[in-house]
Amino acid sequence: MTMIEGHTAIEPPKGVPVWDVDPYDPAILSDPGEYYAELRSKGPFAYIPKYSILACGRHEETKEVFSDWQRFVSSRGVGLQDFKLEKPWRPQSIVVEADPPYHSQNRKVLARAMSPKAISALKEGFQIAADRLIDELVARGTFEAVEDLAEAYPVSIFPDAVGLQEGNKRCLIDYGAMVFNGLGPDNKLRQNAMAMGPDIVPWINEQCQRSKIDPGGFGETIFAAADAGEINEEEAGMLVRSLLSAGVDTTVTGIGSTVWCLATNPDQFERLKDDPDLLRPAFEEVLRYTSPVHSFCRTADVDTEVAGISIKKGTKILCVLGAANSDETQWPDAGKFDVARRPMGHLAMGTGIHGCVGQNLARAEVGAVLNAIINKVDKIELAGDAVWRPNNAIHALDKLPVKFTGK
Ligand code: OVM
């Protein structure tokens, strides 16, 4: 089946340069720095003929498009496909691919399930698990940090936090790859991800049923909202699916990228060990510096204007969050990883009504790991080449051989 990528061919709006680039070229996805800089240099928008889309990468306009849900809707998909023209590969998410008012009621339930109070109750267990894992890795010395730390940690605590009876590591990780590669064009990355569907999707869908959810986790709160009549039973299952879609690949990436930042910036690791109050700001800087979700789309639902550029109703806009997060006009010396920067306003977790609803959970998970590292690890070194794994929406490591020297 061929896919309509981006949009019905629109004309490039007046004043917008045409840029013959493929943002989904694996070489760009693996090492996007130059592409980010070139996109910003083109102006507020560039027109990309290969997909008939506009792309934006300056902080100001990216933020404007990304957060104005009234003009730039999510219900037509946050990937290249326009759900008004084509059916999505799976039933559309009732949070990330929805607009108010429907979005609001669904998001409210997820926000309650992952409230600060709910996350606080998990912190002790998260820390115990992180301490144990980091002790083990220090004892091993050299290890593969993507598989043995970045993937191993969330998969060891997330299924329980949701209330899943079974935690199938491969299914959880591979479903993330499907969801995020699914946001791109019909390229090899998306095709390979979709080919995993028959092995993965039935398991995922099964875990979303009430009978598969144990009490004591986010899932219980979600189904309680169905009992209260706030949402229906099917919607409750869909919200559990959202947790499984967005809750694994993202935190895996956050942990891997944190270790990479510290391994490649030993002076910054020293500062962090000297001043543990920098733990939270350091993670925000990892988010800014690496942008785990590198881009998401919006669709103009009205004729409008941004930065003096006319945008026609129906235009897909690729919001390149990684480019916005490395915009020098917003962050002086943006190319430097600085644990004390406190990068307020980065877009790594979005902003506005669709801003990451699991961010308390993400910060608790990565915080527990970082805390264990600064308490137990004296030195972090690369033990081989870091390799990035191209993905249509995620900027993540594939391989990260690392050596931990204990304190
Ligand atoms: C979802 C979801 C939520 C956030 C991100 C995401 C596309 C999916 O609700 O399924 O990635």
Coordinates of C-alpha atoms and ligand atoms in Angstrom, one line a residue:
M1 CA 0.0 0.0 0.0
T2 CA 1.4 3.4 -0.9
M3 CA 1.1 6.1 1.6
I4 CA 0.3 9.7 1.0
E5 CA 3.3 11.4 2.6
G6 CA 2.8 14.9 4.0
H7 CA 0.1 16.4 2.0
T8 CA -1.8 17.1 -1.1
A9 CA 0.8 19.1 -2.9
I10 CA 0.6 22.7 -1.7
E11 CA 2.5 25.6 -3.3
P12 CA 5.4 26.9 -1.3
P13 CA 4.0 30.1 0.4
K14 CA 5.4 33.4 -0.7
G15 CA 8.7 34.2 0.9
V16 CA 9.4 30.6 1.9
P17 CA 12.5 29.0 0.4
V18 CA 12.2 25.6 -1.3
W19 CA 14.6 23.1 0.3
D20 CA 15.4 19.8 -1.5
V21 CA 16.2 17.8 1.6
D22 CA 14.9 14.5 3.0
P23 CA 14.6 15.1 6.8
Y24 CA 14.1 11.3 7.1
D25 CA 17.4 10.4 5.4
P26 CA 19.1 8.0 7.9
A27 CA 22.3 10.0 7.7
I28 CA 20.4 13.1 8.9
L29 CA 18.5 11.2 11.5
S30 CA 21.7 9.8 12.9
D31 CA 23.6 13.1 13.0
P32 CA 21.1 15.9 12.7
G33 CA 23.2 18.9 13.8
E34 CA 24.0 20.4 10.4
Y35 CA 20.4 19.8 9.1
Y36 CA 19.1 21.6 12.2
A37 CA 21.4 24.6 11.6
E38 CA 20.6 24.8 7.9
L39 CA 16.9 24.6 8.6
R40 CA 17.1 27.6 11.0
S41 CA 19.2 29.5 8.5
K42 CA 16.5 29.3 5.8
G43 CA 14.1 31.5 7.8
P44 CA 11.0 30.8 9.9
F45 CA 9.9 28.0 7.4
A46 CA 11.3 26.0 4.6
Y47 CA 9.2 24.2 2.0
I48 CA 10.2 20.6 1.5
P49 CA 8.9 19.4 -1.9
K50 CA 9.6 15.7 -1.3
Y51 CA 6.7 15.6 1.1
S52 CA 4.9 18.9 0.3
I53 CA 5.3 20.1 3.9
L54 CA 6.6 23.2 5.7
A55 CA 9.4 22.6 8.2
C56 CA 10.2 25.0 11.0
G57 CA 13.2 24.9 13.4
R58 CA 13.7 28.3 14.9
H59 CA 12.6 28.3 18.5
E60 CA 10.1 31.1 18.3
E61 CA 8.0 29.8 15.4
T62 CA 8.4 26.2 16.3
K63 CA 7.0 27.0 19.7
E64 CA 4.1 29.1 18.2
V65 CA 3.1 26.3 15.8
F66 CA 3.5 23.5 18.3
S67 CA 1.5 25.1 21.1
D68 CA -1.4 26.8 19.2
W69 CA -3.8 23.9 19.2
Q70 CA -6.6 25.9 17.7
R71 CA -4.9 26.8 14.5
F72 CA -2.5 23.8 14.3
V73 CA -4.4 20.7 15.1
S74 CA -3.2 17.3 16.3
S75 CA -6.3 15.3 15.3
R76 CA -5.0 15.1 11.7
G77 CA -2.0 13.2 13.0
V78 CA 1.3 14.3 14.5
G79 CA 3.3 12.5 11.8
L80 CA 3.6 13.0 8.0
Q81 CA 0.2 11.4 7.3
D82 CA -2.9 13.5 7.2
F83 CA -5.7 11.5 8.9
K84 CA -8.2 13.5 7.0
L85 CA -6.8 12.0 3.8
E86 CA -5.8 8.5 5.0
K87 CA -6.6 6.0 7.7
P88 CA -3.8 5.8 10.3
W89 CA -2.1 2.4 10.8
R90 CA -3.7 1.9 14.2
P91 CA -6.8 3.5 15.8
Q92 CA -5.8 7.0 16.4
S93 CA -4.6 8.0 19.9
I94 CA -7.3 9.8 21.9
V95 CA -4.7 12.1 23.5
V96 CA -1.7 12.9 21.3
E97 CA -3.8 12.7 18.1
A98 CA -6.9 14.5 19.5
D99 CA -8.0 18.1 19.9
P100 CA -10.1 19.8 22.6
P101 CA -12.7 19.3 23.9
Y102 CA -12.3 15.5 23.4
H103 CA -8.6 15.7 24.2
S104 CA -9.1 17.5 27.5
Q105 CA -11.3 14.8 29.1
N106 CA -8.8 12.1 28.2
R107 CA -5.7 13.9 29.1
K108 CA -7.2 14.7 32.5
V109 CA -7.4 11.0 33.3
L110 CA -3.8 10.4 32.4
A111 CA -2.7 13.5 34.3
R112 CA -4.5 12.1 37.4
A113 CA -2.9 8.6 36.9
M114 CA 0.6 10.2 36.8
S115 CA 0.0 13.0 39.2
P116 CA 2.9 14.2 41.4
K117 CA 1.4 12.4 44.3
A118 CA 1.1 9.1 42.4
I119 CA 4.7 9.5 41.2
S120 CA 6.0 10.3 44.7
A121 CA 4.7 7.0 45.9
L122 CA 6.9 5.2 43.4
K123 CA 10.1 7.0 44.0
E124 CA 11.5 4.8 46.7
G125 CA 11.0 1.7 44.7
F126 CA 12.5 3.4 41.6
Q127 CA 15.6 4.3 43.6
I128 CA 16.0 0.8 45.0
A129 CA 15.9 -0.6 41.5
A130 CA 18.3 2.0 40.1
D131 CA 20.8 1.5 43.0
R132 CA 20.7 -2.3 42.4
L133 CA 21.2 -2.0 38.7
I134 CA 24.0 0.6 38.9
D135 CA 25.8 -1.6 41.6
E136 CA 25.7 -4.5 39.2
L137 CA 27.0 -2.4 36.3
V138 CA 29.8 -1.0 38.4
A139 CA 30.8 -4.5 39.3
R140 CA 30.8 -5.5 35.6
G141 CA 32.8 -2.4 34.7
T142 CA 32.4 -2.4 31.0
F143 CA 28.9 -3.0 29.5
E144 CA 26.5 -2.0 26.7
A145 CA 24.6 1.0 28.1
V146 CA 21.7 1.0 25.7
E147 CA 20.7 -2.6 26.3
D148 CA 21.9 -3.2 29.8
L149 CA 21.0 0.2 31.3
A150 CA 18.8 2.4 29.2
E151 CA 16.4 -0.4 28.1
A152 CA 16.9 -2.6 31.2
Y153 CA 15.9 0.1 33.7
P154 CA 12.5 1.3 32.4
V155 CA 11.5 -2.2 31.5
S156 CA 12.2 -3.3 35.1
I157 CA 9.9 -0.8 36.7
F158 CA 7.4 0.6 34.2
P159 CA 5.2 -2.5 33.7
D160 CA 4.6 -2.6 37.5
A161 CA 3.9 1.1 37.7
V162 CA 1.2 0.6 35.1
G163 CA -0.1 -2.5 36.7
L164 CA 0.7 -4.9 33.8
Q165 CA 0.7 -8.5 34.8
E166 CA 3.4 -9.3 32.3
G167 CA 6.3 -7.2 31.2
N168 CA 7.5 -8.4 27.8
K169 CA 10.7 -6.4 27.2
R170 CA 10.8 -7.0 23.4
C171 CA 7.2 -6.1 22.8
L172 CA 7.4 -2.9 24.8
I173 CA 10.5 -1.7 23.1
D174 CA 9.5 -2.7 19.6
Y175 CA 6.0 -1.2 19.9
G176 CA 7.8 2.1 20.7
A177 CA 9.8 1.7 17.5
M178 CA 6.6 1.1 15.6
V179 CA 4.8 4.1 17.1
F180 CA 7.6 6.6 16.5
N181 CA 8.8 5.3 13.1
G182 CA 5.1 5.3 12.1
L183 CA 5.2 9.1 12.2
G184 CA 7.5 9.3 9.3
P185 CA 7.2 8.7 5.5
D186 CA 6.8 5.2 3.9
N187 CA 10.6 4.7 4.1
K188 CA 12.6 1.6 5.1
L189 CA 12.5 2.6 8.8
R190 CA 8.7 2.7 8.8
Q191 CA 8.3 -0.4 6.7
N192 CA 10.7 -2.5 8.9
A193 CA 8.9 -1.2 12.0
M194 CA 5.4 -2.0 10.6
A195 CA 6.6 -5.5 9.6
M196 CA 6.9 -6.3 13.4
G197 CA 3.2 -5.6 13.8
P198 CA 1.9 -9.2 13.8
D199 CA 4.4 -10.1 16.5
I200 CA 3.8 -7.1 18.7
V201 CA 0.4 -5.4 18.3
P202 CA -1.8 -8.3 19.5
W203 CA 0.3 -8.5 22.7
I204 CA 0.1 -4.7 23.3
N205 CA -3.7 -4.6 22.7
E206 CA -4.2 -7.5 25.0
Q207 CA -2.4 -5.7 27.9
C208 CA -4.8 -2.8 27.5
Q209 CA -7.8 -4.7 28.7
R210 CA -9.1 -4.3 32.3
S211 CA -8.7 -8.0 33.0
K212 CA -4.9 -7.7 32.3
I213 CA -4.4 -4.8 34.7
D214 CA -3.5 -5.4 38.4
P215 CA -4.6 -2.9 41.1
G216 CA -2.1 -0.4 42.4
G217 CA -0.8 1.2 39.2
F218 CA -1.7 3.9 36.6
G219 CA -4.0 1.4 34.9
E220 CA -6.3 1.1 38.0
T221 CA -6.8 4.9 38.1
I222 CA -7.6 4.9 34.3
F223 CA -10.2 2.1 34.7
A224 CA -11.6 3.8 37.8
A225 CA -12.3 6.8 35.5
A226 CA -14.3 4.4 33.3
D227 CA -16.3 3.2 36.4
A228 CA -17.0 6.8 37.3
G229 CA -18.4 7.4 33.8
E230 CA -15.8 10.0 32.8
I231 CA -14.6 7.9 29.9
N232 CA -15.9 4.6 28.5
E233 CA -14.3 1.2 28.8
E234 CA -12.8 1.3 25.3
E235 CA -11.3 4.7 26.0
A236 CA -9.7 3.4 29.2
G237 CA -8.0 0.7 27.2
M238 CA -6.9 3.3 24.7
L239 CA -5.3 5.4 27.4
V240 CA -3.4 2.4 28.7
R241 CA -2.2 2.0 25.1
S242 CA -1.0 5.6 25.1
L243 CA 1.1 4.7 28.2
L244 CA 2.6 1.8 26.4
S245 CA 3.2 3.8 23.3
A246 CA 4.8 6.9 24.8
G247 CA 6.2 5.6 28.1
V248 CA 9.1 3.3 27.1
D249 CA 11.0 4.4 24.0
T250 CA 11.1 8.0 25.4
T251 CA 12.6 7.1 28.8
V252 CA 14.9 4.5 27.3
T253 CA 16.2 7.3 25.1
G254 CA 16.4 9.8 27.9
I255 CA 18.6 7.4 30.0
G256 CA 20.9 6.4 27.1
S257 CA 21.4 10.0 26.1
T258 CA 22.1 11.0 29.7
V259 CA 24.9 8.5 30.0
W260 CA 26.2 9.6 26.6
C261 CA 26.3 13.2 27.6
L262 CA 28.2 12.4 30.8
A263 CA 30.6 10.0 29.1
T264 CA 31.5 12.5 26.4
N265 CA 31.6 15.6 28.8
P266 CA 33.6 14.3 31.8
D267 CA 34.1 17.9 33.1
Q268 CA 30.3 18.2 33.4
F269 CA 30.0 14.9 35.2
E270 CA 32.6 16.2 37.7
R271 CA 30.5 19.3 38.3
L272 CA 27.4 17.2 38.7
K273 CA 29.0 14.9 41.3
D274 CA 30.3 18.0 43.2
D275 CA 26.9 19.6 43.2
P276 CA 24.0 17.1 43.2
D277 CA 21.5 20.0 43.2
L278 CA 22.3 20.1 39.5
L279 CA 20.7 16.7 39.0
R280 CA 17.4 18.1 37.8
P281 CA 18.9 20.9 35.6
A282 CA 21.3 18.4 34.2
F283 CA 18.5 16.2 32.9
E284 CA 16.7 19.3 31.4
E285 CA 20.0 20.0 29.6
V286 CA 20.2 16.4 28.3
L287 CA 16.7 16.9 27.0
R288 CA 17.6 20.2 25.3
Y289 CA 20.9 19.0 24.0
T290 CA 19.8 15.7 22.6
S291 CA 16.0 16.2 21.9
P292 CA 14.8 12.6 22.3
V293 CA 11.7 13.4 20.2
H294 CA 13.4 15.2 17.3
S295 CA 10.2 16.2 15.5
F296 CA 6.4 16.0 15.5
C297 CA 4.0 17.5 13.0
R298 CA 0.9 19.7 13.3
T299 CA -1.7 20.4 10.6
A300 CA -3.0 23.9 9.9
D301 CA -6.8 23.7 10.2
V302 CA -7.4 27.3 9.0
D303 CA -5.7 29.7 6.6
T304 CA -3.4 31.6 8.9
E305 CA -0.1 33.5 9.2
V306 CA 3.1 32.9 11.2
A307 CA 6.0 35.3 11.2
G308 CA 4.4 37.1 8.3
I309 CA 4.2 33.9 6.2
S310 CA 0.8 32.9 4.9
I311 CA 0.0 29.3 5.7
K312 CA -2.9 27.5 3.8
K313 CA -5.4 25.4 5.6
G314 CA -4.4 21.8 5.3
T315 CA -0.7 22.4 5.4
K316 CA 1.4 19.8 7.3
I317 CA 4.1 21.4 9.3
L318 CA 7.1 19.5 10.6
C319 CA 8.1 21.0 13.9
V320 CA 11.8 20.2 14.3
L321 CA 12.1 20.3 18.1
G322 CA 15.8 19.3 18.0
A323 CA 16.5 22.4 15.8
A324 CA 14.5 24.7 18.1
N325 CA 16.4 23.3 21.1
S326 CA 19.7 24.2 19.5
D327 CA 18.7 27.7 18.4
E328 CA 21.6 30.0 19.4
T329 CA 19.3 33.0 19.6
Q330 CA 17.5 31.2 22.5
W331 CA 20.5 29.4 24.0
P332 CA 23.9 31.0 23.7
D333 CA 26.6 28.4 23.0
A334 CA 23.8 26.0 22.3
G335 CA 26.3 23.4 21.1
K336 CA 27.8 23.0 24.5
F337 CA 26.4 20.6 27.1
D338 CA 26.2 22.6 30.3
V339 CA 24.7 20.9 33.4
A340 CA 24.2 24.3 35.0
R341 CA 22.4 26.0 32.0
R342 CA 18.8 25.5 33.3
P343 CA 17.3 25.6 29.8
M344 CA 13.8 26.9 30.6
G345 CA 11.5 26.7 27.6
H346 CA 13.2 23.8 25.7
L347 CA 10.7 22.0 23.6
A348 CA 11.9 18.4 24.2
M349 CA 8.7 17.6 26.0
G350 CA 6.6 19.9 24.0
T351 CA 4.7 22.8 25.5
G352 CA 1.0 23.7 26.0
I353 CA -1.9 21.4 26.1
H354 CA -0.1 18.5 24.5
G355 CA 3.1 18.9 26.7
C356 CA 4.3 15.5 27.9
V357 CA 1.7 14.2 30.4
G358 CA 4.2 11.6 31.7
Q359 CA 6.9 14.1 32.5
N360 CA 6.8 13.6 36.2
L361 CA 7.2 9.9 35.6
A362 CA 10.1 10.4 33.2
R363 CA 11.9 12.7 35.6
A364 CA 11.4 10.2 38.4
E365 CA 12.9 7.4 36.3
V366 CA 15.8 9.3 34.9
G367 CA 16.3 11.0 38.3
A368 CA 16.6 7.7 40.1
V369 CA 19.2 6.5 37.6
L370 CA 21.2 9.7 37.7
N371 CA 21.1 9.8 41.5
A372 CA 22.5 6.2 41.6
I373 CA 25.2 7.1 39.1
I374 CA 26.4 10.2 41.0
N375 CA 26.5 8.2 44.3
K376 CA 28.2 5.2 43.0
V377 CA 30.2 6.0 39.8
D378 CA 33.4 8.0 39.9
K379 CA 34.3 7.9 36.2
I380 CA 32.3 7.2 33.0
E381 CA 34.2 6.5 29.8
L382 CA 33.2 5.3 26.3
A383 CA 34.5 1.8 25.8
G384 CA 33.9 2.0 22.0
D385 CA 32.0 4.1 19.5
A386 CA 28.6 5.5 20.3
V387 CA 26.3 4.6 17.4
W388 CA 22.9 6.4 16.8
R389 CA 19.8 4.5 15.7
P390 CA 17.9 6.4 13.0
N391 CA 14.2 6.7 13.8
N392 CA 11.6 8.8 12.1
A393 CA 10.7 10.7 15.3
I394 CA 13.2 9.7 18.0
H395 CA 16.9 10.6 18.3
A396 CA 18.3 7.7 20.2
L397 CA 21.4 5.6 20.6
D398 CA 21.7 2.2 19.2
K399 CA 25.0 1.2 20.8
L400 CA 26.8 2.8 23.8
P401 CA 29.7 0.7 25.1
V402 CA 30.6 2.3 28.4
K403 CA 33.0 1.7 31.3
F404 CA 32.0 2.7 34.9
T405 CA 34.6 3.0 37.5
G406 CA 33.1 2.8 41.0
K407 CA 33.7 5.3 43.8
Ligands
OVM1 C1 -0.2 7.9 22.3 C2 1.1 8.7 22.2 C3 1.4 9.7 23.1 C4 2.6 10.5 23.0 C5 3.5 10.2 22.0 C6 3.2 9.2 21.2 C7 3.5 9.1 18.9 C8 2.0 8.5 21.2 O1 -1.1 8.4 22.9 O2 -0.2 6.8 21.7 O3 4.0 9.0 20.1

